PDB file of C-alpha atoms in Angstrom:
ATOM      1  CA  MET A   1       0.434   0.290  -0.091  1.00  0.00           C
ATOM      2  CA  VAL A   2       1.654   3.517  -1.158  1.00  0.00           C
ATOM      3  CA  PRO A   3       1.582   5.457   1.841  1.00  0.00           C
ATOM      4  CA  SER A   4      -0.078   8.529   1.911  1.00  0.00           C
ATOM      5  CA  LEU A   5       1.604  12.353   2.425  1.00  0.00           C
ATOM      6  CA  GLY A   6      -1.143  13.937   4.605  1.00  0.00           C
ATOM      7  CA  ASN A   7       1.360  13.969   6.578  1.00  0.00           C
ATOM      8  CA  LEU A   8       4.315  14.859   6.473  1.00  0.00           C
ATOM      9  CA  GLU A   9       5.255  12.212   9.938  1.00  0.00           C
ATOM     10  CA  SER A  10       3.130   9.852   9.334  1.00  0.00           C
ATOM     11  CA  TYR A  11       4.507   9.525   5.854  1.00  0.00           C
ATOM     12  CA  ILE A  12       7.767   9.121   7.164  1.00  0.00           C
ATOM     13  CA  GLY A  13       7.120   6.699   9.965  1.00  0.00           C
ATOM     14  CA  ALA A  14       5.166   4.865   6.859  1.00  0.00           C
ATOM     15  CA  VAL A  15       7.052   3.977   4.869  1.00  0.00           C
ATOM     16  CA  ASN A  16      10.069   3.271   7.261  1.00  0.00           C
ATOM     17  CA  ARG A  17       7.144  -0.394   7.918  1.00  0.00           C
ATOM     18  CA  LEU A  18       8.149  -0.852   4.334  1.00  0.00           C
ATOM     19  CA  PRO A  19       9.904  -4.311   4.230  1.00  0.00           C
ATOM     20  CA  MET A  20      12.616  -4.386   2.639  1.00  0.00           C
ATOM     21  CA  LEU A  21      13.662  -6.814  -0.791  1.00  0.00           C
ATOM     22  CA  THR A  22      15.836  -9.630  -0.161  1.00  0.00           C
ATOM     23  CA  PRO A  23      18.733 -10.023  -2.690  1.00  0.00           C
ATOM     24  CA  GLU A  24      17.028 -12.598  -4.722  1.00  0.00           C
ATOM     25  CA  GLU A  25      13.311 -10.982  -5.322  1.00  0.00           C
ATOM     26  CA  GLU A  26      15.480  -6.955  -5.973  1.00  0.00           C
ATOM     27  CA  LEU A  27      16.794  -8.987  -8.477  1.00  0.00           C
ATOM     28  CA  SER A  28      13.571 -11.461  -9.481  1.00  0.00           C
ATOM     29  CA  LEU A  29      11.310  -8.122  -9.517  1.00  0.00           C
ATOM     30  CA  ALA A  30      14.203  -5.903 -11.789  1.00  0.00           C
ATOM     31  CA  ARG A  31      14.726  -8.918 -14.194  1.00  0.00           C
ATOM     32  CA  LYS A  32      11.045  -9.156 -14.364  1.00  0.00           C
ATOM     33  CA  LEU A  33      10.630  -4.855 -15.430  1.00  0.00           C
ATOM     34  CA  ARG A  34      12.938  -5.385 -16.991  1.00  0.00           C
ATOM     35  CA  GLU A  35      12.685  -7.897 -19.910  1.00  0.00           C
ATOM     36  CA  HIS A  36       7.973  -7.632 -19.304  1.00  0.00           C
ATOM     37  CA  GLN A  37       7.685  -3.888 -17.959  1.00  0.00           C
ATOM     38  CA  ASP A  38       5.903  -5.228 -15.433  1.00  0.00           C
ATOM     39  CA  LEU A  39       4.727  -2.750 -13.680  1.00  0.00           C
ATOM     40  CA  ASP A  40       4.026  -4.396 -10.730  1.00  0.00           C
ATOM     41  CA  ALA A  41       7.062  -4.902 -10.032  1.00  0.00           C
ATOM     42  CA  ALA A  42       8.294  -1.558 -10.632  1.00  0.00           C
ATOM     43  CA  GLY A  43       6.772  -0.654  -8.003  1.00  0.00           C
ATOM     44  CA  ARG A  44       7.260  -2.468  -5.226  1.00  0.00           C
ATOM     45  CA  MET A  45      11.531  -1.791  -5.840  1.00  0.00           C
ATOM     46  CA  VAL A  46      10.583   2.292  -5.480  1.00  0.00           C
ATOM     47  CA  LEU A  47       8.785   1.750  -2.768  1.00  0.00           C
ATOM     48  CA  SER A  48      10.837  -0.777  -0.934  1.00  0.00           C
ATOM     49  CA  HIS A  49      13.379   2.021  -0.819  1.00  0.00           C
ATOM     50  CA  LEU A  50      10.936   5.040   0.197  1.00  0.00           C
ATOM     51  CA  ARG A  51      13.119   4.931   3.358  1.00  0.00           C
ATOM     52  CA  LEU A  52      15.782   5.226   1.644  1.00  0.00           C
ATOM     53  CA  VAL A  53      15.234   8.616   0.026  1.00  0.00           C
ATOM     54  CA  VAL A  54      13.760  10.157   3.723  1.00  0.00           C
ATOM     55  CA  SER A  55      17.108   9.592   4.781  1.00  0.00           C
ATOM     56  CA  VAL A  56      18.791  10.967   2.230  1.00  0.00           C
ATOM     57  CA  ALA A  57      16.381  14.152   2.290  1.00  0.00           C
ATOM     58  CA  ARG A  58      17.182  14.559   5.859  1.00  0.00           C
ATOM     59  CA  GLN A  59      20.759  14.786   5.067  1.00  0.00           C
ATOM     60  CA  TYR A  60      19.402  18.796   2.831  1.00  0.00           C
ATOM     61  CA  MET A  61      17.531  20.598   5.583  1.00  0.00           C
ATOM     62  CA  GLY A  62      20.173  23.057   6.391  1.00  0.00           C
ATOM     63  CA  TYR A  63      19.602  24.645   3.289  1.00  0.00           C
ATOM     64  CA  GLY A  64      15.644  25.873   4.659  1.00  0.00           C
ATOM     65  CA  LEU A  65      13.228  24.337   1.781  1.00  0.00           C
ATOM     66  CA  PRO A  66      10.599  21.817   3.257  1.00  0.00           C
ATOM     67  CA  GLN A  67      11.672  18.497   3.875  1.00  0.00           C
ATOM     68  CA  GLY A  68       8.576  17.534   2.832  1.00  0.00           C
ATOM     69  CA  ASP A  69       9.899  19.313  -1.647  1.00  0.00           C
ATOM     70  CA  LEU A  70      13.131  17.208  -1.149  1.00  0.00           C
ATOM     71  CA  ILE A  71      11.485  13.924   0.469  1.00  0.00           C
ATOM     72  CA  GLN A  72       9.590  14.315  -3.171  1.00  0.00           C
ATOM     73  CA  GLU A  73      12.582  15.159  -5.895  1.00  0.00           C
ATOM     74  CA  GLY A  74      13.826  12.715  -4.234  1.00  0.00           C
ATOM     75  CA  ASN A  75      11.924   9.862  -4.329  1.00  0.00           C
ATOM     76  CA  VAL A  76      11.615  10.912  -8.649  1.00  0.00           C
ATOM     77  CA  GLY A  77      15.162  10.051  -8.687  1.00  0.00           C
ATOM     78  CA  LEU A  78      14.669   7.082  -6.859  1.00  0.00           C
ATOM     79  CA  MET A  79      11.655   6.165  -9.770  1.00  0.00           C
ATOM     80  CA  LYS A  80      14.309   7.076 -12.958  1.00  0.00           C
ATOM     81  CA  ALA A  81      17.208   4.822 -10.856  1.00  0.00           C
ATOM     82  CA  VAL A  82      14.899   1.359 -10.935  1.00  0.00           C
ATOM     83  CA  LYS A  83      13.775   2.475 -14.316  1.00  0.00           C
ATOM     84  CA  ARG A  84      17.515   2.373 -15.577  1.00  0.00           C
ATOM     85  CA  PHE A  85      18.993  -0.154 -12.890  1.00  0.00           C
ATOM     86  CA  ASP A  86      20.668  -2.540 -14.951  1.00  0.00           C
ATOM     87  CA  PRO A  87      20.297  -6.364 -12.206  1.00  0.00           C
ATOM     88  CA  ASP A  88      22.577  -8.244 -14.737  1.00  0.00           C
ATOM     89  CA  GLN A  89      25.448  -5.511 -13.495  1.00  0.00           C
ATOM     90  CA  GLY A  90      25.702  -7.234 -10.232  1.00  0.00           C
ATOM     91  CA  VAL A  91      25.310  -4.036  -7.548  1.00  0.00           C
ATOM     92  CA  ARG A  92      22.386  -3.867  -5.253  1.00  0.00           C
ATOM     93  CA  LEU A  93      19.371  -1.332  -6.540  1.00  0.00           C
ATOM     94  CA  VAL A  94      20.119   1.083  -2.846  1.00  0.00           C
ATOM     95  CA  SER A  95      23.942   1.289  -4.570  1.00  0.00           C
ATOM     96  CA  TYR A  96      22.564   2.633  -7.928  1.00  0.00           C
ATOM     97  CA  ALA A  97      19.592   4.265  -6.612  1.00  0.00           C
ATOM     98  CA  MET A  98      21.595   6.580  -4.713  1.00  0.00           C
ATOM     99  CA  HIS A  99      23.281   8.506  -7.046  1.00  0.00           C
ATOM    100  CA  TRP A 100      19.851   9.581  -8.993  1.00  0.00           C
ATOM    101  CA  ILE A 101      18.805  10.189  -5.359  1.00  0.00           C
ATOM    102  CA  LYS A 102      21.358  13.321  -4.879  1.00  0.00           C
ATOM    103  CA  ALA A 103      21.308  14.144  -8.923  1.00  0.00           C
ATOM    104  CA  GLU A 104      17.237  15.510  -8.479  1.00  0.00           C
ATOM    105  CA  ILE A 105      17.571  16.972  -4.724  1.00  0.00           C
ATOM    106  CA  HIS A 106      20.685  18.941  -5.943  1.00  0.00           C
ATOM    107  CA  GLU A 107      18.982  19.881  -9.358  1.00  0.00           C
ATOM    108  CA  TYR A 108      16.025  20.813  -6.424  1.00  0.00           C
ATOM    109  CA  ILE A 109      17.847  22.808  -4.245  1.00  0.00           C
ATOM    110  CA  LEU A 110      19.832  24.879  -6.949  1.00  0.00           C
ATOM    111  CA  LYS A 111      16.922  26.126  -9.003  1.00  0.00           C
ATOM    112  CA  ASN A 112      15.243  27.084  -5.939  1.00  0.00           C
ATOM    113  CA  TRP A 113      17.508  28.703  -3.057  1.00  0.00           C
ATOM    114  CA  ARG A 114      18.146  32.173  -4.559  1.00  0.00           C
ATOM    115  CA  THR A 115      22.190  31.926  -3.098  1.00  0.00           C
ATOM    116  CA  VAL A 116      23.444  29.273  -5.613  1.00  0.00           C
ATOM    117  CA  LYS A 117      23.359  30.925  -8.267  1.00  0.00           C
ATOM    118  CA  VAL A 118      26.734  31.225  -8.213  1.00  0.00           C
ATOM    119  CA  ALA A 119      27.465  27.360  -8.203  1.00  0.00           C
ATOM    120  CA  THR A 120      27.726  27.105 -12.180  1.00  0.00           C
ATOM    121  CA  THR A 121      30.070  25.301 -12.766  1.00  0.00           C
ATOM    122  CA  LYS A 122      30.473  22.049 -11.956  1.00  0.00           C
ATOM    123  CA  ALA A 123      33.001  23.010  -9.437  1.00  0.00           C
ATOM    124  CA  GLN A 124      30.989  25.558  -7.856  1.00  0.00           C
ATOM    125  CA  ARG A 125      28.487  22.973  -7.380  1.00  0.00           C
ATOM    126  CA  LYS A 126      30.711  20.581  -5.716  1.00  0.00           C
ATOM    127  CA  LEU A 127      31.987  23.738  -3.354  1.00  0.00           C
ATOM    128  CA  PHE A 128      27.945  24.502  -2.577  1.00  0.00           C
ATOM    129  CA  PHE A 129      27.116  21.369  -1.702  1.00  0.00           C
ATOM    130  CA  ASN A 130      30.900  20.643   0.398  1.00  0.00           C
ATOM    131  CA  LEU A 131      31.341  23.947   2.267  1.00  0.00           C
ATOM    132  CA  ARG A 132      29.161  23.088   5.536  1.00  0.00           C
ATOM    133  CA  SER A 133      31.316  19.772   6.156  1.00  0.00           C
ATOM    134  CA  MET A 134      34.513  20.868   5.916  1.00  0.00           C
ATOM    135  CA  LYS A 135      34.421  23.501   6.948  1.00  0.00           C
ATOM    136  CA  ARG A 136      32.922  22.317  10.443  1.00  0.00           C
ATOM    137  CA  GLU A 137      36.635  19.047   9.432  1.00  0.00           C
ATOM    138  CA  LEU A 138      38.052  22.248   9.719  1.00  0.00           C
ATOM    139  CA  LYS A 139      36.944  24.072  13.427  1.00  0.00           C
ATOM    140  CA  GLY A 140      37.583  20.713  15.059  1.00  0.00           C
ATOM    141  CA  ALA A 141      34.702  17.976  15.315  1.00  0.00           C
ATOM    142  CA  ALA A 142      34.624  19.263  19.542  1.00  0.00           C
ATOM    143  CA  ALA A 143      34.562  23.540  18.732  1.00  0.00           C
ATOM    144  CA  ASP A 144      31.323  25.018  19.630  1.00  0.00           C
ATOM    145  CA  SER A 145      29.113  26.081  17.752  1.00  0.00           C
ATOM    146  CA  ASP A 146      29.578  29.983  17.727  1.00  0.00           C
ATOM    147  CA  SER A 147      32.981  28.631  16.650  1.00  0.00           C
ATOM    148  CA  TYR A 148      31.820  26.373  13.250  1.00  0.00           C
ATOM    149  CA  ARG A 149      29.929  30.133  12.466  1.00  0.00           C
ATOM    150  CA  SER A 150      33.554  32.386  12.259  1.00  0.00           C
ATOM    151  CA  SER A 151      34.279  33.286   8.846  1.00  0.00           C
ATOM    152  CA  LEU A 152      36.892  31.043   7.880  1.00  0.00           C
ATOM    153  CA  THR A 153      40.763  32.027   7.816  1.00  0.00           C
ATOM    154  CA  GLU A 154      42.914  33.101   5.096  1.00  0.00           C
ATOM    155  CA  ALA A 155      44.806  29.680   5.629  1.00  0.00           C
ATOM    156  CA  GLU A 156      41.374  27.969   5.988  1.00  0.00           C
ATOM    157  CA  ILE A 157      40.283  29.835   2.247  1.00  0.00           C
ATOM    158  CA  GLU A 158      43.382  28.242   0.861  1.00  0.00           C
ATOM    159  CA  THR A 159      42.396  24.764   1.811  1.00  0.00           C
ATOM    160  CA  VAL A 160      38.657  24.748   1.425  1.00  0.00           C
ATOM    161  CA  ALA A 161      39.810  26.805  -2.035  1.00  0.00           C
ATOM    162  CA  THR A 162      42.717  24.160  -3.275  1.00  0.00           C
ATOM    163  CA  LYS A 163      40.847  20.603  -1.561  1.00  0.00           C
ATOM    164  CA  LEU A 164      38.015  21.990  -4.215  1.00  0.00           C
ATOM    165  CA  ASN A 165      39.951  23.446  -7.020  1.00  0.00           C
ATOM    166  CA  VAL A 166      37.247  27.000  -7.124  1.00  0.00           C
ATOM    167  CA  LYS A 167      38.762  30.037  -6.418  1.00  0.00           C
ATOM    168  CA  ARG A 168      39.408  31.168  -3.661  1.00  0.00           C
ATOM    169  CA  GLU A 169      37.546  34.292  -3.723  1.00  0.00           C
ATOM    170  CA  GLU A 170      34.267  31.942  -4.938  1.00  0.00           C
ATOM    171  CA  VAL A 171      34.888  30.160  -1.203  1.00  0.00           C
ATOM    172  CA  ILE A 172      34.898  33.553   0.265  1.00  0.00           C
ATOM    173  CA  GLU A 173      30.976  34.146  -1.691  1.00  0.00           C
ATOM    174  CA  MET A 174      29.658  31.189  -1.362  1.00  0.00           C
ATOM    175  CA  GLU A 175      30.273  31.332   2.885  1.00  0.00           C
ATOM    176  CA  ALA A 176      28.879  34.773   3.132  1.00  0.00           C
ATOM    177  CA  ARG A 177      25.219  33.158   0.786  1.00  0.00           C
ATOM    178  CA  PHE A 178      25.152  30.655   3.473  1.00  0.00           C
ATOM    179  CA  ALA A 179      25.477  32.660   6.379  1.00  0.00           C
ATOM    180  CA  GLY A 180      22.725  34.667   5.705  1.00  0.00           C
ATOM    181  CA  GLY A 181      20.462  31.679   4.094  1.00  0.00           C
ATOM    182  CA  ASP A 182      20.342  29.567   7.182  1.00  0.00           C
ATOM    183  CA  VAL A 183      20.341  31.179  10.536  1.00  0.00           C
ATOM    184  CA  ALA A 184      16.719  31.805  12.154  1.00  0.00           C
ATOM    185  CA  LEU A 185      14.697  34.273  11.685  1.00  0.00           C
ATOM    186  CA  GLU A 186      16.648  37.786  12.845  1.00  0.00           C
ATOM    187  CA  PRO A 187      16.283  41.660  12.421  1.00  0.00           C
ATOM    188  CA  GLY A 188      18.489  41.702   9.738  1.00  0.00           C
ATOM    189  CA  ALA A 189      18.944  42.181   5.690  1.00  0.00           C
ATOM    190  CA  SER A 190      16.660  40.938   2.593  1.00  0.00           C
ATOM    191  CA  GLU A 191      15.321  40.075  -0.220  1.00  0.00           C
ATOM    192  CA  ASP A 192      12.393  39.331  -2.787  1.00  0.00           C
ATOM    193  CA  ASP A 193      12.708  37.397  -5.770  1.00  0.00           C
ATOM    194  CA  GLU A 194       8.926  35.938  -7.039  1.00  0.00           C
ATOM    195  CA  SER A 195      10.157  33.078  -7.890  1.00  0.00           C
ATOM    196  CA  PHE A 196      12.284  32.129  -4.567  1.00  0.00           C
ATOM    197  CA  ALA A 197      11.431  31.689  -1.308  1.00  0.00           C
ATOM    198  CA  PRO A 198      11.862  33.926   1.347  1.00  0.00           C
ATOM    199  CA  ILE A 199      14.450  32.070   3.086  1.00  0.00           C
ATOM    200  CA  ALA A 200      17.112  32.652   0.040  1.00  0.00           C
ATOM    201  CA  TYR A 201      17.450  36.457   1.782  1.00  0.00           C
ATOM    202  CA  LEU A 202      17.820  36.052   4.742  1.00  0.00           C
ATOM    203  CA  ALA A 203      20.477  36.960   6.379  1.00  0.00           C
ATOM    204  CA  ASP A 204      22.626  37.511  10.537  1.00  0.00           C
ATOM    205  CA  ASP A 205      24.426  41.082  10.881  1.00  0.00           C
ATOM    206  CA  ARG A 206      26.399  38.725  13.712  1.00  0.00           C
ATOM    207  CA  GLN A 207      27.426  36.017  10.565  1.00  0.00           C
ATOM    208  CA  GLU A 208      27.969  38.288   7.239  1.00  0.00           C
ATOM    209  CA  PRO A 209      30.055  41.320   7.200  1.00  0.00           C
ATOM    210  CA  THR A 210      27.670  44.893   5.265  1.00  0.00           C
ATOM    211  CA  ARG A 211      30.789  45.007   2.742  1.00  0.00           C
ATOM    212  CA  ALA A 212      29.834  41.348   1.792  1.00  0.00           C
ATOM    213  CA  LEU A 213      26.079  41.736   1.471  1.00  0.00           C
ATOM    214  CA  GLU A 214      26.768  45.024  -0.578  1.00  0.00           C
ATOM    215  CA  ALA A 215      29.370  43.055  -3.075  1.00  0.00           C
ATOM    216  CA  ARG A 216      27.068  40.403  -3.236  1.00  0.00           C
ATOM    217  CA  ARG A 217      24.161  43.043  -4.140  1.00  0.00           C
ATOM    218  CA  ARG A 218      21.829  41.430  -1.182  1.00  0.00           C
ATOM    219  CA  ASP A 219      20.554  44.699  -0.253  1.00  0.00           C
ATOM    220  CA  GLU A 220      18.084  45.481  -3.208  1.00  0.00           C
ATOM    221  CA  LEU A 221      15.325  45.366  -0.334  1.00  0.00           C
ATOM    222  CA  ALA A 222      17.011  45.276   2.691  1.00  0.00           C
ATOM    223  CA  GLY A 223      16.220  44.557   6.031  1.00  0.00           C
ATOM    224  CA  PRO A 224      13.779  46.807   6.454  1.00  0.00           C
ATOM    225  CA  GLY A 225      11.619  45.339   3.200  1.00  0.00           C
ATOM    226  CA  LEU A 226      11.151  42.413   4.637  1.00  0.00           C
ATOM    227  CA  LEU A 227       9.905  43.208   8.272  1.00  0.00           C
ATOM    228  CA  ARG A 228       7.467  46.127   7.041  1.00  0.00           C
ATOM    229  CA  ALA A 229       5.477  43.192   5.148  1.00  0.00           C
ATOM    230  CA  LEU A 230       6.342  40.810   8.523  1.00  0.00           C
ATOM    231  CA  ASP A 231       4.529  43.898   9.908  1.00  0.00           C
ATOM    232  CA  LEU A 232       1.952  44.266   8.122  1.00  0.00           C
ATOM    233  CA  LEU A 233      -0.143  41.043   9.273  1.00  0.00           C
ATOM    234  CA  ASP A 234      -1.607  40.338  12.452  1.00  0.00           C
ATOM    235  CA  ALA A 235       0.279  37.736  14.894  1.00  0.00           C
ATOM    236  CA  ARG A 236      -1.044  34.830  13.530  1.00  0.00           C
ATOM    237  CA  SER A 237      -0.248  35.350   9.497  1.00  0.00           C
ATOM    238  CA  ARG A 238       3.339  36.685  11.238  1.00  0.00           C
ATOM    239  CA  ARG A 239       4.021  33.493  13.565  1.00  0.00           C
ATOM    240  CA  ILE A 240       3.044  30.752  10.477  1.00  0.00           C
ATOM    241  CA  VAL A 241       5.189  32.466   7.863  1.00  0.00           C
ATOM    242  CA  GLU A 242       8.218  32.239  10.097  1.00  0.00           C
ATOM    243  CA  GLU A 243       7.515  29.332  11.279  1.00  0.00           C
ATOM    244  CA  ARG A 244       7.768  27.907   7.641  1.00  0.00           C
ATOM    245  CA  TRP A 245       9.639  29.648   5.461  1.00  0.00           C
ATOM    246  CA  LEU A 246      11.518  31.674   7.959  1.00  0.00           C
ATOM    247  CA  LYS A 247      12.849  29.833  10.614  1.00  0.00           C
ATOM    248  CA  VAL A 248      16.059  27.511  10.736  1.00  0.00           C
ATOM    249  CA  ASN A 249      16.531  25.209  13.527  1.00  0.00           C
ATOM    250  CA  ASP A 250      20.488  24.712  15.272  1.00  0.00           C
ATOM    251  CA  ASP A 251      19.822  20.828  14.048  1.00  0.00           C
ATOM    252  CA  GLY A 252      19.145  22.227   9.906  1.00  0.00           C
ATOM    253  CA  SER A 253      15.467  20.993  11.077  1.00  0.00           C
ATOM    254  CA  GLY A 254      12.912  23.813  10.029  1.00  0.00           C
ATOM    255  CA  GLY A 255      10.294  25.338  11.941  1.00  0.00           C
ATOM    256  CA  MET A 256       6.382  23.969  12.447  1.00  0.00           C
ATOM    257  CA  THR A 257       4.744  22.268  10.301  1.00  0.00           C
ATOM    258  CA  LEU A 258       0.631  22.992   9.338  1.00  0.00           C
ATOM    259  CA  HIS A 259       0.424  19.974  11.451  1.00  0.00           C
ATOM    260  CA  ASP A 260       1.762  21.146  14.451  1.00  0.00           C
ATOM    261  CA  LEU A 261       0.431  25.318  13.710  1.00  0.00           C
ATOM    262  CA  ALA A 262      -2.537  23.827  13.321  1.00  0.00           C
ATOM    263  CA  ALA A 263      -2.809  22.252  16.637  1.00  0.00           C
ATOM    264  CA  GLU A 264      -2.343  24.827  18.300  1.00  0.00           C
ATOM    265  CA  TYR A 265      -4.372  27.282  17.136  1.00  0.00           C
ATOM    266  CA  GLY A 266      -7.352  24.641  17.706  1.00  0.00           C
ATOM    267  CA  VAL A 267      -7.455  24.836  13.651  1.00  0.00           C
ATOM    268  CA  SER A 268      -7.626  22.495  10.012  1.00  0.00           C
ATOM    269  CA  ALA A 269      -4.062  21.541   8.543  1.00  0.00           C
ATOM    270  CA  GLU A 270      -6.071  23.080   5.552  1.00  0.00           C
ATOM    271  CA  ARG A 271      -7.195  26.254   6.961  1.00  0.00           C
ATOM    272  CA  ILE A 272      -3.159  27.081   8.207  1.00  0.00           C
ATOM    273  CA  ARG A 273      -2.134  26.594   4.378  1.00  0.00           C
ATOM    274  CA  GLN A 274      -5.134  29.379   3.566  1.00  0.00           C
ATOM    275  CA  ILE A 275      -4.252  31.496   5.743  1.00  0.00           C
ATOM    276  CA  GLU A 276      -0.214  30.965   4.391  1.00  0.00           C
ATOM    277  CA  VAL A 277      -1.232  31.492   1.155  1.00  0.00           C
ATOM    278  CA  ALA A 278      -3.333  34.835   1.839  1.00  0.00           C
ATOM    279  CA  ALA A 279      -0.286  36.239   4.231  1.00  0.00           C
ATOM    280  CA  MET A 280       2.895  35.186   1.800  1.00  0.00           C
ATOM    281  CA  LYS A 281       0.262  37.730  -1.098  1.00  0.00           C
ATOM    282  CA  LYS A 282       0.030  40.447   0.976  1.00  0.00           C
ATOM    283  CA  MET A 283       3.967  40.449   2.010  1.00  0.00           C
ATOM    284  CA  LYS A 284       4.795  40.397  -1.930  1.00  0.00           C
ATOM    285  CA  LYS A 285       2.239  43.163  -2.980  1.00  0.00           C
ATOM    286  CA  ALA A 286       3.488  45.294  -0.043  1.00  0.00           C
ATOM    287  CA  LEU A 287       7.921  44.243  -1.314  1.00  0.00           C
ATOM    288  CA  ALA A 288       6.103  45.127  -4.544  1.00  0.00           C
ATOM    289  CA  GLU A 289       5.730  48.921  -4.520  1.00  0.00           C
ATOM    290  CA  PRO A 290       8.925  51.114  -3.527  1.00  0.00           C
ATOM    291  CA  ALA A 291       9.284  52.044  -0.029  1.00  0.00           C
TER     292      ALA A 291
END
């Protein structure tokens, strides 16, 4: 049975209960799909690996995008992997599918996060998806959160640039963009673009120097623009927008879900979604008007 997508927590619980395939079962199903285009076999292969997609998607929670969307994109990659899987190559589907799942999630992040528009080359993409882990390694496994959030030193910048084969200026630029897109809501600087979520523009003055903001032209609307738009909302609408779009916890997870907010306010999840949509429209209109 395909798990319901109505509630993310329920979905994750359901896919984790789905049975795994034995190597023999996987081989048999893969051959049925390859030789007879058996869609039932394809479905069983997809279902048995949905938990893998959830596991991979969790690794990308630090980019401020909804976990449900990351999982959906990963599922697309899984289906592509199942379609292309060759049972005679001597590898398990889990190993083959990992590449396709990550590829789809990477593409989704690159298309939807404003800060990665600089990641246009293969080396720059490698920088984007490895900078966080490399910075953590350079700062030391035992470093506290404030130490990790501090800027890279000149020597560390050179180390990253050399290992990833990019220019040191690109390392500095990407670090500055990360500093502006991976923090909780605080008075800071922001800009707006109809195609992207507000989290992509959020910056923290404690982490990103003003000169970096100016150099990246990320102060078109500046902090006051976002704050003015938020001030137009009633308390409930503002809290919903902040929790759903502008909050990133220390562990990389986002804010409250629709169901969490629905339980708090005593309404349905659909009602929370309607309030969220109306609030976002109101904010976009305010941001489009001259100050």
